[in-house]
């Protein structure tokens, strides 16, 4: 079927000029407006344009009757409506967008009715599974994640429950003394759509920039706010150009354009395919079952309430619909969402962590568990397998028992890769995509990059991180596209882990006395890894779980590895950018000296890099907090914020190198804190630790890389790191600290 540029002359005029609309700010992205968030999301999302012929292979299976959809529409009164869609025989260039939807609605209804009538000849109960809601009155939102945007088209379940029991609706807050009508929620949308009256290919000459931003936003929200969503679909139309979109955890596939009149059968097929697709076809996870009203759901919500009381969240408890899930032949109930920072971008692991309880019969076992669900790179070892190797090595130490191990590390008690759920098998339905055109808005970094972590700036901000974040400057840069070539997919496998410990990530803790007590405890766990010849290699506050009695548990062992070995399926350049050791970020040794023509030693992690990421967390925590009596001082907040943005982030490794390697270590950081204050004294103590680390790096640079030398050089520094944390905990014992709040933007006034 031809998908060339349409030939018709009766095309819509250029869009009228209108004033810019100021969108409301999002609750979870302070200071960043909605258009900026959408553009930043587009910047980080690879979009592959493929032919319509190839894209048809990844559409849901056809489950409507094999009828001639064009003839069915022509036999319907809705055919007159179809002719009035853009570029149709009766299209008027003065028609506005509202009128377009008034014509599209009867067309959708007619196609569904024709397919239903044909299906009921064989099954009297046959019906569509989806209905199209055009231009929903209110923005879709979730109680815990308000969002002021809305799609033009929402594909919803065809038969909702009665309104008073209908989870499709949620009561909106009273507005100006009046209660607004209920609104649709993202977590109950099976597809979304965007329609623009005008064709304006201002993104690489192929896509409409505004429509692309909006549809990618909708695709992300389907994936992000719905933990039982594996992939998501959308439809767009610009004038008479229609496309279908598919988002999965490696990016977005979009079909080349089809003309809604020249390719009428294809466009009607799209509507019928989605209307009769199963939930599984549309990307929902059949392994997860949302709990309906009843005793089990009530019990789960009660346990979740108890958890939030013990571990309060800065933004209040997250409301949640409990979900049942089977892992390794055991049933669990996911009672609350603890963290979802890595799920807030389309690309990546989509990692979420849940509070969970084992289901024994019809009752919930009261023992708290954590379940981590992630899209794992199919070519890499599972975290459970890597953790088992680490655990075996640490337990071989003579002074480490199982009880001691569990006091320092989050134990993984069960895991499962869900059979058949991978991007290639499930989202792409086993199809082979031929030629494609890659569109992105930012030039990718050269060379392989294997940086991970919840503070990754190329994706939407981590909701769990509190305080100011450095944002890339938003500019209308032109798209950067690759040459056409084969579709290259890094496949991912859907996996789950059951962990025996539950708490909250370290960046949720704002009492610095407790923070440094936890970091002191973590340093002991690091020392066990050091002695066992292992490295964690992904240190961050998000990977330190704070349990009761100031215990800090190391978690997330996906990138752990035996020191100085080539085992495993991960490279050496790993970690969370904010806290990566400088040598790891540079992927080279910086202290080793070589003679003329001598080949540099290939970079390998050693225990000094483990101590370094721990030290950068100490620095980060000092910058992220202020004494409560200083919290209102704008100059203190501005100075601290400037330092934070200078030191931390994916583009600041050179600054950290300068601070640590080319001057007296960290000496200048004291200038970001007022002299003779607790924070100034604390930074001076961290600088003393940094000097020990630098001196040990210099000593290690003179030695052969092996575990014997590693133990000799770094064991004393682990002791120093532990002592520094204990000293800092004592320093902050009587100081009340609060998270840093960024100062107002230039020209703005504080509330």
Short mmCIF file of C-alpha atoms in Angstrom, two decimals, residues 134-326:
data_model
loop_
_atom_site.label_atom_id
_atom_site.label_comp_id
_atom_site.label_asym_id
_atom_site.label_seq_id
_atom_site.Cartn_x
_atom_site.Cartn_y
_atom_site.Cartn_z
CA UNK A 134 -12.59 11.91 22.01
CA UNK A 135 -11.40 15.13 23.61
CA UNK A 136 -12.02 14.09 27.23
CA UNK A 137 -13.29 17.05 29.24
CA UNK A 138 -10.64 16.89 31.95
CA UNK A 139 -7.00 15.96 32.09
CA UNK A 140 -6.22 12.39 33.06
CA UNK A 141 -4.49 12.20 36.38
CA UNK A 142 -3.74 9.89 39.24
CA UNK A 143 -4.46 10.86 42.80
CA UNK A 144 -0.79 10.74 43.74
CA UNK A 145 0.61 12.16 40.49
CA UNK A 146 -1.46 15.11 39.23
CA UNK A 147 -0.90 15.98 35.60
CA UNK A 148 -2.47 18.92 33.82
CA UNK A 149 -2.13 17.66 30.24
CA UNK A 150 -4.60 15.53 28.35
CA UNK A 151 -4.59 13.57 25.09
CA UNK A 152 -7.06 14.25 22.30
CA UNK A 153 -8.09 10.58 22.19
CA UNK A 154 -8.33 8.10 25.04
CA UNK A 155 -8.91 4.40 24.45
CA UNK A 156 -10.81 3.12 27.51
CA UNK A 157 -12.45 -0.15 28.54
CA UNK A 158 -15.70 -0.47 26.60
CA UNK A 159 -17.84 -1.44 29.61
CA UNK A 160 -16.91 0.42 32.80
CA UNK A 161 -18.31 -0.47 36.17
CA UNK A 162 -21.11 1.63 37.70
CA UNK A 163 -19.77 5.15 38.32
CA UNK A 164 -19.72 4.87 42.10
CA UNK A 165 -17.47 1.80 41.83
CA UNK A 166 -15.71 2.78 38.63
CA UNK A 167 -11.92 3.03 38.90
CA UNK A 168 -11.92 4.72 35.49
CA UNK A 169 -13.06 7.86 37.28
CA UNK A 170 -11.69 9.77 40.22
CA UNK A 171 -13.30 12.70 41.97
CA UNK A 172 -11.50 15.95 41.19
CA UNK A 173 -10.90 18.51 43.93
CA UNK A 174 -13.41 21.36 44.26
CA UNK A 175 -12.47 24.28 42.04
CA UNK A 176 -13.68 27.79 42.93
CA UNK A 177 -16.23 26.33 45.29
CA UNK A 178 -17.65 23.92 42.68
CA UNK A 179 -16.92 20.24 42.30
CA UNK A 180 -15.57 19.48 38.86
CA UNK A 181 -16.67 16.31 37.06
CA UNK A 182 -14.60 13.12 37.39
CA UNK A 183 -11.65 12.71 35.06
CA UNK A 184 -10.01 9.81 33.32
CA UNK A 185 -6.83 8.36 34.82
CA UNK A 186 -3.69 7.45 32.91
CA UNK A 187 -3.56 4.02 34.53
CA UNK A 188 -6.80 3.02 32.82
CA UNK A 189 -5.97 4.19 29.30
CA UNK A 190 -5.15 1.46 26.82
CA UNK A 191 -4.15 3.83 24.02
CA UNK A 192 -3.89 7.59 23.55
CA UNK A 193 -4.04 9.82 20.52
CA UNK A 194 -3.25 13.33 19.32
CA UNK A 195 -4.80 15.15 16.37
CA UNK A 196 -3.65 18.39 14.79
CA UNK A 197 -5.46 20.09 11.94
CA UNK A 198 -2.28 21.01 10.11
CA UNK A 199 0.62 19.10 8.65
CA UNK A 200 3.85 20.77 9.75
CA UNK A 201 6.88 18.44 9.45
CA UNK A 202 9.23 20.58 11.54
CA UNK A 203 11.02 17.69 13.26
CA UNK A 204 13.61 16.35 10.83
CA UNK A 205 11.21 17.02 7.96
CA UNK A 206 9.20 13.92 8.91
CA UNK A 207 7.27 14.54 12.13
CA UNK A 208 5.34 17.37 13.71
CA UNK A 209 7.38 18.61 16.66
CA UNK A 210 4.49 19.62 18.93
CA UNK A 211 2.42 16.53 18.23
CA UNK A 212 5.46 14.30 18.74
CA UNK A 213 6.18 15.85 22.12
CA UNK A 214 2.59 15.36 23.20
CA UNK A 215 2.24 11.79 22.00
CA UNK A 216 5.56 10.73 23.55
CA UNK A 217 4.36 12.34 26.79
CA UNK A 218 1.21 10.20 26.67
CA UNK A 219 3.15 7.04 25.83
CA UNK A 220 5.43 7.64 28.81
CA UNK A 221 2.55 8.22 31.20
CA UNK A 222 0.95 4.96 30.15
CA UNK A 223 4.22 3.16 30.97
CA UNK A 224 5.13 5.15 34.06
CA UNK A 225 1.87 5.38 36.00
CA UNK A 226 0.79 1.81 35.21
CA UNK A 227 3.11 -0.75 36.81
CA UNK A 228 1.21 -3.50 35.00
CA UNK A 229 1.95 -1.94 31.60
CA UNK A 230 4.63 -3.55 29.44
CA UNK A 231 4.40 -1.32 26.37
CA UNK A 232 2.00 1.30 25.04
CA UNK A 233 0.34 2.39 21.78
CA UNK A 234 -0.83 5.73 20.41
CA UNK A 235 -2.35 7.18 17.24
CA UNK A 236 -1.60 10.60 15.75
CA UNK A 237 -3.07 12.56 12.89
CA UNK A 238 -1.76 15.80 11.43
CA UNK A 239 -4.29 16.98 8.92
CA UNK A 240 -4.81 13.87 6.77
CA UNK A 241 -1.57 12.11 7.82
CA UNK A 242 -2.06 9.26 10.30
CA UNK A 243 0.58 7.30 12.20
CA UNK A 244 0.66 4.58 14.83
CA UNK A 245 3.18 4.62 17.70
CA UNK A 246 4.59 1.91 19.94
CA UNK A 247 6.67 2.70 23.04
CA UNK A 248 8.80 0.13 24.85
CA UNK A 249 11.76 0.37 27.21
CA UNK A 250 14.28 0.83 24.37
CA UNK A 251 12.51 3.69 22.64
CA UNK A 252 9.64 4.43 20.29
CA UNK A 253 8.64 2.94 16.95
CA UNK A 254 6.40 5.04 14.71
CA UNK A 255 4.96 4.14 11.35
CA UNK A 256 5.47 6.20 8.25
CA UNK A 257 2.40 8.25 7.33
CA UNK A 258 -0.72 6.85 5.75
CA UNK A 259 -3.29 9.11 4.11
CA UNK A 260 -6.66 8.69 5.81
CA UNK A 261 -8.43 8.82 2.42
CA UNK A 262 -5.91 7.31 -0.01
CA UNK A 263 -5.25 4.57 2.57
CA UNK A 264 -8.78 4.43 3.95
CA UNK A 265 -8.80 0.67 4.53
CA UNK A 266 -5.60 0.88 6.56
CA UNK A 267 -6.90 3.72 8.73
CA UNK A 268 -10.17 1.90 9.45
CA UNK A 269 -8.20 -1.24 10.21
CA UNK A 270 -6.26 0.69 12.87
CA UNK A 271 -9.50 1.71 14.58
CA UNK A 272 -10.96 -1.81 14.45
CA UNK A 273 -7.74 -3.47 15.58
CA UNK A 274 -7.49 -1.40 18.74
CA UNK A 275 -11.23 -1.55 19.47
CA UNK A 276 -11.23 -5.37 19.56
CA UNK A 277 -7.73 -6.06 20.88
CA UNK A 278 -7.30 -7.91 24.15
CA UNK A 279 -5.72 -6.19 27.12
CA UNK A 280 -2.68 -8.40 26.65
CA UNK A 281 -2.46 -7.32 22.99
CA UNK A 282 -2.42 -3.70 24.13
CA UNK A 283 0.53 -4.19 26.45
CA UNK A 284 -1.02 -5.03 29.81
CA UNK A 285 0.77 -7.58 32.00
CA UNK A 286 -1.46 -10.63 32.44
CA UNK A 287 0.71 -11.78 35.36
CA UNK A 288 -0.53 -8.84 37.44
CA UNK A 289 -4.08 -8.71 38.76
CA UNK A 290 -5.49 -5.52 40.25
CA UNK A 291 -7.42 -6.33 43.40
CA UNK A 292 -11.09 -5.42 43.44
CA UNK A 293 -12.98 -4.28 46.49
CA UNK A 294 -12.88 -6.80 49.30
CA UNK A 295 -11.12 -7.98 52.43
CA UNK A 296 -7.80 -8.70 50.72
CA UNK A 297 -7.52 -5.22 49.22
CA UNK A 298 -8.55 -3.63 52.53
CA UNK A 299 -5.88 -5.63 54.36
CA UNK A 300 -3.22 -4.57 51.86
CA UNK A 301 -4.19 -0.90 52.14
CA UNK A 302 -4.07 -1.09 55.94
CA UNK A 303 -0.56 -2.57 55.85
CA UNK A 304 0.49 0.11 53.38
CA UNK A 305 -0.84 2.82 55.70
CA UNK A 306 1.23 1.37 58.55
CA UNK A 307 4.31 1.45 56.32
CA UNK A 308 3.83 5.10 55.36
CA UNK A 309 3.33 5.98 59.01
CA UNK A 310 6.68 4.43 59.87
CA UNK A 311 8.47 5.65 56.74
CA UNK A 312 6.75 8.93 55.80
CA UNK A 313 7.29 10.33 52.32
CA UNK A 314 8.00 14.03 51.76
CA UNK A 315 5.00 14.32 49.44
CA UNK A 316 2.72 12.24 51.63
CA UNK A 317 1.70 8.60 51.19
CA UNK A 318 1.21 7.45 47.61
CA UNK A 319 -2.31 6.16 47.01
CA UNK A 320 -2.26 2.81 45.31
CA UNK A 321 -4.44 0.06 43.89
CA UNK A 322 -2.98 -3.20 45.28
CA UNK A 323 -1.87 -5.78 42.71
CA UNK A 324 -1.43 -9.54 42.98
CA UNK A 325 1.61 -11.13 41.32
CA UNK A 326 3.12 -14.62 41.24
#
